[in-house]
PDB file of C-alpha atoms in Angstrom:
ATOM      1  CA  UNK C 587       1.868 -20.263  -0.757  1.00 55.00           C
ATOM      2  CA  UNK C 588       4.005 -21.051  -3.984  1.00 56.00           C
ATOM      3  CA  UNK C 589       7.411 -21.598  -1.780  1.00 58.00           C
ATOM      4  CA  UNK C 590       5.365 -23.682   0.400  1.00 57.00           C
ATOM      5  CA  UNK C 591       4.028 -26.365  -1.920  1.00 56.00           C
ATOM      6  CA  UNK C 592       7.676 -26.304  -3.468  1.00 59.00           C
ATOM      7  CA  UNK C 593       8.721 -27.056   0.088  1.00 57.00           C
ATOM      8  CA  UNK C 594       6.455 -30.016   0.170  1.00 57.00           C
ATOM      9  CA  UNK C 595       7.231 -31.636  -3.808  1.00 56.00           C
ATOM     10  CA  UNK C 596      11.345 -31.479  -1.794  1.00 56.00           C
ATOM     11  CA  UNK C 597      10.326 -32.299   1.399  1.00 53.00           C
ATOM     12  CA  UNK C 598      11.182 -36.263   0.650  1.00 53.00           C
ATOM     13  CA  UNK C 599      14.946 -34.840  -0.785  1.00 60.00           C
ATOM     14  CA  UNK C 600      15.230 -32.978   1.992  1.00 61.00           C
ATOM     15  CA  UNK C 601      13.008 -34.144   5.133  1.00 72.00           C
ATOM     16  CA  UNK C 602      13.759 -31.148   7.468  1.00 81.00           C
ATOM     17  CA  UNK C 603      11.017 -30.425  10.313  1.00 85.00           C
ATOM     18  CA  UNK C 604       9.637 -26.618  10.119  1.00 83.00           C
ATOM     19  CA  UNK C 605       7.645 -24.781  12.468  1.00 88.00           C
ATOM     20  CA  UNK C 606       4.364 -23.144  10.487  1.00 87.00           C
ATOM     21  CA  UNK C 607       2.556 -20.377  12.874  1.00 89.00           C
ATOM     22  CA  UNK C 608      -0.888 -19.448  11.661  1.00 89.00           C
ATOM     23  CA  UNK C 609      -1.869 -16.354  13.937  1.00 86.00           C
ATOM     24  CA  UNK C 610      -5.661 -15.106  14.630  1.00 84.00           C
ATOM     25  CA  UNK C 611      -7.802 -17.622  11.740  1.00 88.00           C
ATOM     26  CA  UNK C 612     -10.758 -15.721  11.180  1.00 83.00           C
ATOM     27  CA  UNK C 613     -14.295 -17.834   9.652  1.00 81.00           C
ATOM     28  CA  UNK C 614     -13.991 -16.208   6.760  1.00 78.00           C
ATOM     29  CA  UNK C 615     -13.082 -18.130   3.320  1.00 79.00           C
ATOM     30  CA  UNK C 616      -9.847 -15.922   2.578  1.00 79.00           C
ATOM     31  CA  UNK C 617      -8.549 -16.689   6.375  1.00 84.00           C
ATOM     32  CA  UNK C 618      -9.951 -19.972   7.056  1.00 88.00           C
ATOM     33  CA  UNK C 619      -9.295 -21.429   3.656  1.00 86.00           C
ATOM     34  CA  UNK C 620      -6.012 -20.258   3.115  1.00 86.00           C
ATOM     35  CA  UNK C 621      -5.403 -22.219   6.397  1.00 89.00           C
ATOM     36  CA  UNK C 622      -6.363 -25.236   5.016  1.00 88.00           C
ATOM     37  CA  UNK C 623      -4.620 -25.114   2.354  1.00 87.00           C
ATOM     38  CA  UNK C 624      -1.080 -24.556   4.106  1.00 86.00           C
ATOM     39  CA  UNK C 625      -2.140 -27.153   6.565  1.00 86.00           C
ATOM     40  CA  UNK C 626      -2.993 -29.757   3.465  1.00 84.00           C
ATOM     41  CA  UNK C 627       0.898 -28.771   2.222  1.00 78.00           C
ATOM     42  CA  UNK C 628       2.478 -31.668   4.192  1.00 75.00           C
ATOM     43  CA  UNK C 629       5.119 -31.273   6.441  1.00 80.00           C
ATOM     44  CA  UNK C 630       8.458 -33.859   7.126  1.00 83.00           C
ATOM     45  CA  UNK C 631       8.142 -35.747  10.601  1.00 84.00           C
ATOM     46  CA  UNK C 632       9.147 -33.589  13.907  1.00 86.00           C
ATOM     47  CA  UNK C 633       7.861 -30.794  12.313  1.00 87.00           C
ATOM     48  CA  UNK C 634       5.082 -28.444  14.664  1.00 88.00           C
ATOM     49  CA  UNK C 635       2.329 -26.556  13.584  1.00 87.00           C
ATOM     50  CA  UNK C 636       0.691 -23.646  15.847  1.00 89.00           C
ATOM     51  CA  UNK C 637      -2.744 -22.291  14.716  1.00 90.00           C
ATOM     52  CA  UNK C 638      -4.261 -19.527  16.467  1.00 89.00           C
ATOM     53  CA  UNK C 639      -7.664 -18.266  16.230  1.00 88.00           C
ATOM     54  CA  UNK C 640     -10.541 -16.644  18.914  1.00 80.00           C
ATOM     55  CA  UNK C 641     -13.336 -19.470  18.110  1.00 82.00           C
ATOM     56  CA  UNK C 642     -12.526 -22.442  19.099  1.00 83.00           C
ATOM     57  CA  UNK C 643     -14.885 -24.393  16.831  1.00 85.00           C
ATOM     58  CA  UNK C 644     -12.662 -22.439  14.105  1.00 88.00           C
ATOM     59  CA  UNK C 645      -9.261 -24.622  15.741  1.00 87.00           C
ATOM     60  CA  UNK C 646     -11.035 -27.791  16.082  1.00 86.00           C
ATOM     61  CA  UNK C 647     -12.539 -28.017  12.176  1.00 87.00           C
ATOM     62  CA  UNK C 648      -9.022 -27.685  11.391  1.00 87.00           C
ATOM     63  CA  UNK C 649      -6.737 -30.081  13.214  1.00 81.00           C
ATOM     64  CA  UNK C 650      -7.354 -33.741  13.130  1.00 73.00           C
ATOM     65  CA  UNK C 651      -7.017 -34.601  16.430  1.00 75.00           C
ATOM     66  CA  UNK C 652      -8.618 -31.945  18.889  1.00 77.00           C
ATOM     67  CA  UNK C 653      -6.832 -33.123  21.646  1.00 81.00           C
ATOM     68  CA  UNK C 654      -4.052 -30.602  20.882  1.00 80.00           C
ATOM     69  CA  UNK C 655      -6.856 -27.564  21.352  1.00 85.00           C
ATOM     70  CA  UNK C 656      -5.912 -25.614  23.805  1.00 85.00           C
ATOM     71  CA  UNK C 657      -7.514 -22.130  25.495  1.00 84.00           C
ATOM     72  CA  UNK C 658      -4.863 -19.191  25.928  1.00 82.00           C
ATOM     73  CA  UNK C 659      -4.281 -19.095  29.261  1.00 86.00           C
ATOM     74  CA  UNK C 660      -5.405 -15.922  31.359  1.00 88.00           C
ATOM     75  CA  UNK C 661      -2.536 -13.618  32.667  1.00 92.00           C
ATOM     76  CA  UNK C 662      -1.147 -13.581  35.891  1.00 93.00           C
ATOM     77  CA  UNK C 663      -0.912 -10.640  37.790  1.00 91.00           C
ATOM     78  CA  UNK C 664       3.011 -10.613  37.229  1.00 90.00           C
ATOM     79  CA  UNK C 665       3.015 -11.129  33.567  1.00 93.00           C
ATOM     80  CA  UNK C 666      -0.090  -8.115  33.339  1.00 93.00           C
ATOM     81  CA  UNK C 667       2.107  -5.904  34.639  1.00 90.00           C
ATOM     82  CA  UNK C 668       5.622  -6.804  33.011  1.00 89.00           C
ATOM     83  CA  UNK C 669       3.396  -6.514  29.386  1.00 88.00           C
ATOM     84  CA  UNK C 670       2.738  -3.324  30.535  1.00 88.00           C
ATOM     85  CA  UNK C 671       6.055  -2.189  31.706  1.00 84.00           C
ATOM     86  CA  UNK C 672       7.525  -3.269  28.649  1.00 83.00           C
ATOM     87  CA  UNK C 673       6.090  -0.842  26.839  1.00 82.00           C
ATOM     88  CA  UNK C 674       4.612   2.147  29.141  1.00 79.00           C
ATOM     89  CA  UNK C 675       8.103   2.458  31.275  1.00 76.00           C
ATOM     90  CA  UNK C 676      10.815   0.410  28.646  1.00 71.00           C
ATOM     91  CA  UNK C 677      13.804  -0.732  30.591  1.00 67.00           C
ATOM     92  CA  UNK C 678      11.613  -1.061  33.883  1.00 66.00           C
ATOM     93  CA  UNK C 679      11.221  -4.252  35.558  1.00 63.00           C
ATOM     94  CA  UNK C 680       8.280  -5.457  38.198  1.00 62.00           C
ATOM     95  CA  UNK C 681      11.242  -6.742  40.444  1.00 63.00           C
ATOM     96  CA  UNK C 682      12.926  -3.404  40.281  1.00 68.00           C
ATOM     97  CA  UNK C 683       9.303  -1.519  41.272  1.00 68.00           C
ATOM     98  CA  UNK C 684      10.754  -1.412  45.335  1.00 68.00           C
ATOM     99  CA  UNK C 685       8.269   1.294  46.973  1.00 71.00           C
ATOM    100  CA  UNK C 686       4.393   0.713  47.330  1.00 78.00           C
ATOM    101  CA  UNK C 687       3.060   3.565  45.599  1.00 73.00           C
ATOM    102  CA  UNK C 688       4.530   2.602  42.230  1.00 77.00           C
ATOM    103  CA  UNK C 689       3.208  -1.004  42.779  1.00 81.00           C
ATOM    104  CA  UNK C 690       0.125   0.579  43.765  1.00 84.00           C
ATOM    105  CA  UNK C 691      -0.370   3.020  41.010  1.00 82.00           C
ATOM    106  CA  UNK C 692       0.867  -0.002  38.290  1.00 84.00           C
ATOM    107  CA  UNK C 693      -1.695  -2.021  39.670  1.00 87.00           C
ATOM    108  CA  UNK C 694      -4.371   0.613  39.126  1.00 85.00           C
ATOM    109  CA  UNK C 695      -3.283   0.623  35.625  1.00 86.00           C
ATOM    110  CA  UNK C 696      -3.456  -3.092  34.809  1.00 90.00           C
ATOM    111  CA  UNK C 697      -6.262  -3.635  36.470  1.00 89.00           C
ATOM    112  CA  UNK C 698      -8.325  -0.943  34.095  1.00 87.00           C
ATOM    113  CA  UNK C 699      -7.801  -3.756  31.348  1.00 90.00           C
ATOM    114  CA  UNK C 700      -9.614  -6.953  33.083  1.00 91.00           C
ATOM    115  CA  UNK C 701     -12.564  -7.509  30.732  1.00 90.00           C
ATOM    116  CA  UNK C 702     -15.420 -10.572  30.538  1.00 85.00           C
ATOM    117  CA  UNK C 703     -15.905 -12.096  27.029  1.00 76.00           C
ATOM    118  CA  UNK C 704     -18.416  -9.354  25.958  1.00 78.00           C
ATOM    119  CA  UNK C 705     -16.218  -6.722  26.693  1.00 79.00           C
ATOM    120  CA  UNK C 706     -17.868  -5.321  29.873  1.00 83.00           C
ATOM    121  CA  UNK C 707     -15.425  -4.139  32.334  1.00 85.00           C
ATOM    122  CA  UNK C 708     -15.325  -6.612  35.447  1.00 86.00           C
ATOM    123  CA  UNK C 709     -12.981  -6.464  38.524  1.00 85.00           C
ATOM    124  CA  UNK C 710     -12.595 -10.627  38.581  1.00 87.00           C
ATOM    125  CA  UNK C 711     -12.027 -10.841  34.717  1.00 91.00           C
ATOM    126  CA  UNK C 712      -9.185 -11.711  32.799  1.00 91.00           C
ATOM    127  CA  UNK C 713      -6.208  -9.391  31.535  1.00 93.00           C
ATOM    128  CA  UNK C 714      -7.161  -8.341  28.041  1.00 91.00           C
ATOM    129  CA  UNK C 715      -3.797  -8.306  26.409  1.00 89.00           C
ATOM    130  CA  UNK C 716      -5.125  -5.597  23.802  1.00 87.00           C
ATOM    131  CA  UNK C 717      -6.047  -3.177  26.041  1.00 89.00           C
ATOM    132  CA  UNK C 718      -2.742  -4.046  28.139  1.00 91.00           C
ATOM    133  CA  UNK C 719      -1.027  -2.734  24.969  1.00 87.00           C
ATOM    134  CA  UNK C 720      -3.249  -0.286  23.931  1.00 86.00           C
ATOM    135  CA  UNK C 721      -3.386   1.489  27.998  1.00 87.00           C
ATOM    136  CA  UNK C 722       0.473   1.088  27.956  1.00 85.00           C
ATOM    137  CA  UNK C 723       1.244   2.697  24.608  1.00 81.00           C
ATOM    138  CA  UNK C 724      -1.030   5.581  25.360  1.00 80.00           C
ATOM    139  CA  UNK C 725       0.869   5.864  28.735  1.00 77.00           C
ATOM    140  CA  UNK C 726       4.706   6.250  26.932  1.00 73.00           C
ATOM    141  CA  UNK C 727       3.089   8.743  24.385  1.00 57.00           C
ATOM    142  CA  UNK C 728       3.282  12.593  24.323  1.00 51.00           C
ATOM    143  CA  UNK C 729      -0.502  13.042  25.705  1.00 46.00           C
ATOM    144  CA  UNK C 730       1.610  11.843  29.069  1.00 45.00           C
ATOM    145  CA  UNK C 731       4.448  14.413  28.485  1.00 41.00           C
ATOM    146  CA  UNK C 732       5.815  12.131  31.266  1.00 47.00           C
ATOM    147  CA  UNK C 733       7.232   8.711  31.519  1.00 50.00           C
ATOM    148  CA  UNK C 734       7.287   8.336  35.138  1.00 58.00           C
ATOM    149  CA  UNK C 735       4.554   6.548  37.122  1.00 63.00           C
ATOM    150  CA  UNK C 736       3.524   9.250  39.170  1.00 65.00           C
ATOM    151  CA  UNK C 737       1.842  11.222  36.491  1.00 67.00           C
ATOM    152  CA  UNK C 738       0.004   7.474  35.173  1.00 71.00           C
ATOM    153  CA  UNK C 739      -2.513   7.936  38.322  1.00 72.00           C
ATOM    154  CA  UNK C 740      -3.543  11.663  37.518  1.00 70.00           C
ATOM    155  CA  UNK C 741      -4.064  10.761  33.987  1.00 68.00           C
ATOM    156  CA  UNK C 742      -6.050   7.892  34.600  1.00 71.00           C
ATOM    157  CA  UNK C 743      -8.312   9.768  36.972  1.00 69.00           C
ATOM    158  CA  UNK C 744      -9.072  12.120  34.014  1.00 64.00           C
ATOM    159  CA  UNK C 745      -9.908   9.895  31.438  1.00 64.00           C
ATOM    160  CA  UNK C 746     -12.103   7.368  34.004  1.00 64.00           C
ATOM    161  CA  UNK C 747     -13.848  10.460  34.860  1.00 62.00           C
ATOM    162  CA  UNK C 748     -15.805   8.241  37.991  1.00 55.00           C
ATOM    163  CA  UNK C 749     -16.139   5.371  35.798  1.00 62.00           C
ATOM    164  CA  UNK C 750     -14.742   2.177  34.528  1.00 66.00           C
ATOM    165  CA  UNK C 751     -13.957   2.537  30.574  1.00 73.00           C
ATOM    166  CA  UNK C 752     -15.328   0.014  28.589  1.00 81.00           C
ATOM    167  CA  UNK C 753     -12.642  -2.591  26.409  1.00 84.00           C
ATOM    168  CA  UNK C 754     -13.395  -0.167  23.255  1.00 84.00           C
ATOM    169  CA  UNK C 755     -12.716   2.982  25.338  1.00 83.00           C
ATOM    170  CA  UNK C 756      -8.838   1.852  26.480  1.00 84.00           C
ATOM    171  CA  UNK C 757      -8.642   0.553  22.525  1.00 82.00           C
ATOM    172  CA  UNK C 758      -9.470   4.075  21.205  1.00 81.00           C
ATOM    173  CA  UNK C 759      -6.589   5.380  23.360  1.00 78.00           C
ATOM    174  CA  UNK C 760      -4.035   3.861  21.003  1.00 75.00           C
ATOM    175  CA  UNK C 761      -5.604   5.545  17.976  1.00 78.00           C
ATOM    176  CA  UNK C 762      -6.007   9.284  19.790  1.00 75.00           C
ATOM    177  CA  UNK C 763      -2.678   9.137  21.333  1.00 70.00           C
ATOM    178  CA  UNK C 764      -1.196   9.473  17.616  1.00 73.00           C
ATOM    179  CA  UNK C 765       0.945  12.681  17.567  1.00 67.00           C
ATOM    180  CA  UNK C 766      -0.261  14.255  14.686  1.00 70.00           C
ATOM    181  CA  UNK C 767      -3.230  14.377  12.510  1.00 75.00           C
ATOM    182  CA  UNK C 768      -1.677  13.432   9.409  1.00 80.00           C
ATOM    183  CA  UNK C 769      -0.733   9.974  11.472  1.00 83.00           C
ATOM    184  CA  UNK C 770      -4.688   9.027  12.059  1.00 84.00           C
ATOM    185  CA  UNK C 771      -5.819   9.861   8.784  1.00 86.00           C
ATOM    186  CA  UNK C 772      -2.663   7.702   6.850  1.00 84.00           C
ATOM    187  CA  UNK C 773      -3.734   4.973   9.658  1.00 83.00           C
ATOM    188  CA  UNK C 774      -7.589   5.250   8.853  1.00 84.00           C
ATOM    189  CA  UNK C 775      -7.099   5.333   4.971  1.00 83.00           C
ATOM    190  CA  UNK C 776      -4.658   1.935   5.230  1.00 80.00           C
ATOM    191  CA  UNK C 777      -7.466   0.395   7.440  1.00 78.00           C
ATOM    192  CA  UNK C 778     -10.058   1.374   4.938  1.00 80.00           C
ATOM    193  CA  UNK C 779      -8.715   0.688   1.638  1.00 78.00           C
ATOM    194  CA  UNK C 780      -5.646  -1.108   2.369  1.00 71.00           C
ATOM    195  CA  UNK C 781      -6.560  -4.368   2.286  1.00 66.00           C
ATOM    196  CA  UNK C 782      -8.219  -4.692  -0.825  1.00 65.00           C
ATOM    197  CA  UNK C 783      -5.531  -2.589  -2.360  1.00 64.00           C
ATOM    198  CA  UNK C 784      -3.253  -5.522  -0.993  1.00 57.00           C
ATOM    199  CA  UNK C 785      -5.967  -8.504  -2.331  1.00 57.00           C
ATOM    200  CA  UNK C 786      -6.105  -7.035  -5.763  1.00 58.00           C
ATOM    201  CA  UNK C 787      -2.487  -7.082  -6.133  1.00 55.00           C
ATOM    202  CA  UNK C 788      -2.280  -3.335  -6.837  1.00 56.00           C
ATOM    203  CA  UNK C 789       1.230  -1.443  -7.740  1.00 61.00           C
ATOM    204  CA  UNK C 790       2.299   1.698  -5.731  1.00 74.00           C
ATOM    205  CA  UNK C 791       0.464   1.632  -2.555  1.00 75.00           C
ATOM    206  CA  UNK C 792       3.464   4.054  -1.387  1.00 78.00           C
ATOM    207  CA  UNK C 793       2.967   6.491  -3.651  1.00 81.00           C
ATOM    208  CA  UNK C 794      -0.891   6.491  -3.713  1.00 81.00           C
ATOM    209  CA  UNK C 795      -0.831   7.589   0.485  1.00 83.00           C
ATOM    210  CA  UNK C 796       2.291   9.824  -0.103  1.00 85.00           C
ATOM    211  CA  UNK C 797       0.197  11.728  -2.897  1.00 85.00           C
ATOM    212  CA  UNK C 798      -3.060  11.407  -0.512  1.00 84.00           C
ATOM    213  CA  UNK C 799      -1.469  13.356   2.221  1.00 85.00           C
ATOM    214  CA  UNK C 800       0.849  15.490   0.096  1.00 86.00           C
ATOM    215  CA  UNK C 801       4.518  14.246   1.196  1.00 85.00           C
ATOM    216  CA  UNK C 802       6.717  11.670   0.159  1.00 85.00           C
ATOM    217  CA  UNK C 803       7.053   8.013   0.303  1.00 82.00           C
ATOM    218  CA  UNK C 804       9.602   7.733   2.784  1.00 85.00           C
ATOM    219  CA  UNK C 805       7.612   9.696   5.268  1.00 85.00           C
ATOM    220  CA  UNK C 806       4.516   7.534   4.983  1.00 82.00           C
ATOM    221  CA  UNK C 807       6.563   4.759   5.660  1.00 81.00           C
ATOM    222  CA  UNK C 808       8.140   6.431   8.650  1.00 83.00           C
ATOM    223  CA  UNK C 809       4.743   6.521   9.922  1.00 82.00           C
ATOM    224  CA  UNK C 810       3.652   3.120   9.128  1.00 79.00           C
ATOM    225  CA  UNK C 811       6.870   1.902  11.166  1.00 78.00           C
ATOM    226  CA  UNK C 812       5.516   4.171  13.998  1.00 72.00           C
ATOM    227  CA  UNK C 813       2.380   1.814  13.767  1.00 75.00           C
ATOM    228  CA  UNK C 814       3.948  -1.369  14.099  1.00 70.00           C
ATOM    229  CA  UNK C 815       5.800  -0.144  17.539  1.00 65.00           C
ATOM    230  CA  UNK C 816       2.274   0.337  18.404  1.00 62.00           C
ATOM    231  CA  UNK C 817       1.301  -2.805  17.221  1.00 60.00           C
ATOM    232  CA  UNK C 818      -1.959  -1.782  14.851  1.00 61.00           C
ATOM    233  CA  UNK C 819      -2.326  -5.418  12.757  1.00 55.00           C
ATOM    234  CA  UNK C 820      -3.714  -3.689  10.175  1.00 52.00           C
ATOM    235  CA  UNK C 821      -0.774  -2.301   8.756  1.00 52.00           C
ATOM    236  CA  UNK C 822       1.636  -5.745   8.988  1.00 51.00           C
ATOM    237  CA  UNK C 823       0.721  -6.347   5.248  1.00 50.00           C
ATOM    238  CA  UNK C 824       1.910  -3.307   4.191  1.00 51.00           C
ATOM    239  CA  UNK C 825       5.621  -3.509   6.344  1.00 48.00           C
TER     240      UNK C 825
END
């Protein structure tokens, strides 16, 4: 926040346009008034501002002109499945998937993450990009012990078990497909006390989790980066 409002006493010295990205604003007074406060910095003319949030009412309270609120779009079939390729099956394309079964059985998999607002499961719903992510990581992992599509099908028939998961059921799948124990517990105890550790400004987070789980700080951090291939937000503060 300090370099920003040093940006904006030099902005008139040196009137370059910036691009300011404010991801998932929350209605809370740490999220949405930090916001506010980068958004009352001033920026030089040309410059764009992207703020992100899941209520809309959040977006519109904080731009002046709500013309410029937008929905996310839903995903299309073709960009649900190359999300998912890009992670399950790296180096895979849709356009290089030639034979129907491995369209078929791709489609089986996207299609478990199409979820209404309240997180019901729903045929006609819109890609959840979460559970995209959180279905596909679980898929590349060592539960699979394969990378190929044919074993996605058999797997998914075992954890459906005759029914449709719910949103928080192909979540959980990123946690539990963690290697090793040690991995979910360092994960829980950043999601737990992490953040105010982070808030209060406190000295040797590192340390503190290395000592926890009785190894070193290089290996916690090893783990942490495994994380942030998975994509947990939780740990981004702590990268």
């Amino acid at each position: 926040m300090q370099k920003l409002l040093k940006l904006d006493k030099e902005r008139d010295q040196q009137p370059v346009p910036g691009l300011l990205v404010i991801d998932n604003v929350g209605s809370d007074n740490q999220s949405y008034g930090a916001t506010r406060e980068y958004l009352r910095a001033g920026f030089p003319p040309g410059s764009r501002i992207m703020v992100t949030s899941r209520g809309h009412n959040i977006v519109e309270s904080l731009l002046q002109d709500t013309r410029f609120c937008k929905p996310v779009p839903d995903l299309t079939d073709e960009e649900a499945r190359t999300v998912f390729l890009n992670i399950a099956a790296s180096g895979t394309s849709v356009f290089t998937l030639t034979d129907a079964d491995s369209k078929r059985i791709l489609g089986l998999c996207v299609n478990q993450c199409r979820f209404s607002v309240d997180g019901a499961f729903r045929s006609d719903a819109q890609y959840h990009p979460l559970a995209l992510k959180a279905l596909a990581n679980f898929c590349q992992s060592e539960e699979f012990r394969k990378r190929s599509l044919s074993s996605w099908e058999e797997e998914l028939k075992a954890f459906n078990q005759g029914s449709c998961p719910g949103l928080f059921d192909i979540l959980e799948l990123q946690f539990t497909s963690m290697d090793r124990e040690t991995e979910q517990l360092i994960f829980l105890d950043i999601a737990l006390f992490g953040r105010e550790w982070y808030l209060t400004g406190g000295s040797g987070w590192w340390s503190w989790l290395a000592q926890l789980h009785n190894t070193d700080s290089e290996s916690v951090k090893r783990v942490v980066s495994i994380f942030l291939c998975l994509d947990f937000n939780v740990v981004k503060l702590f990268s």
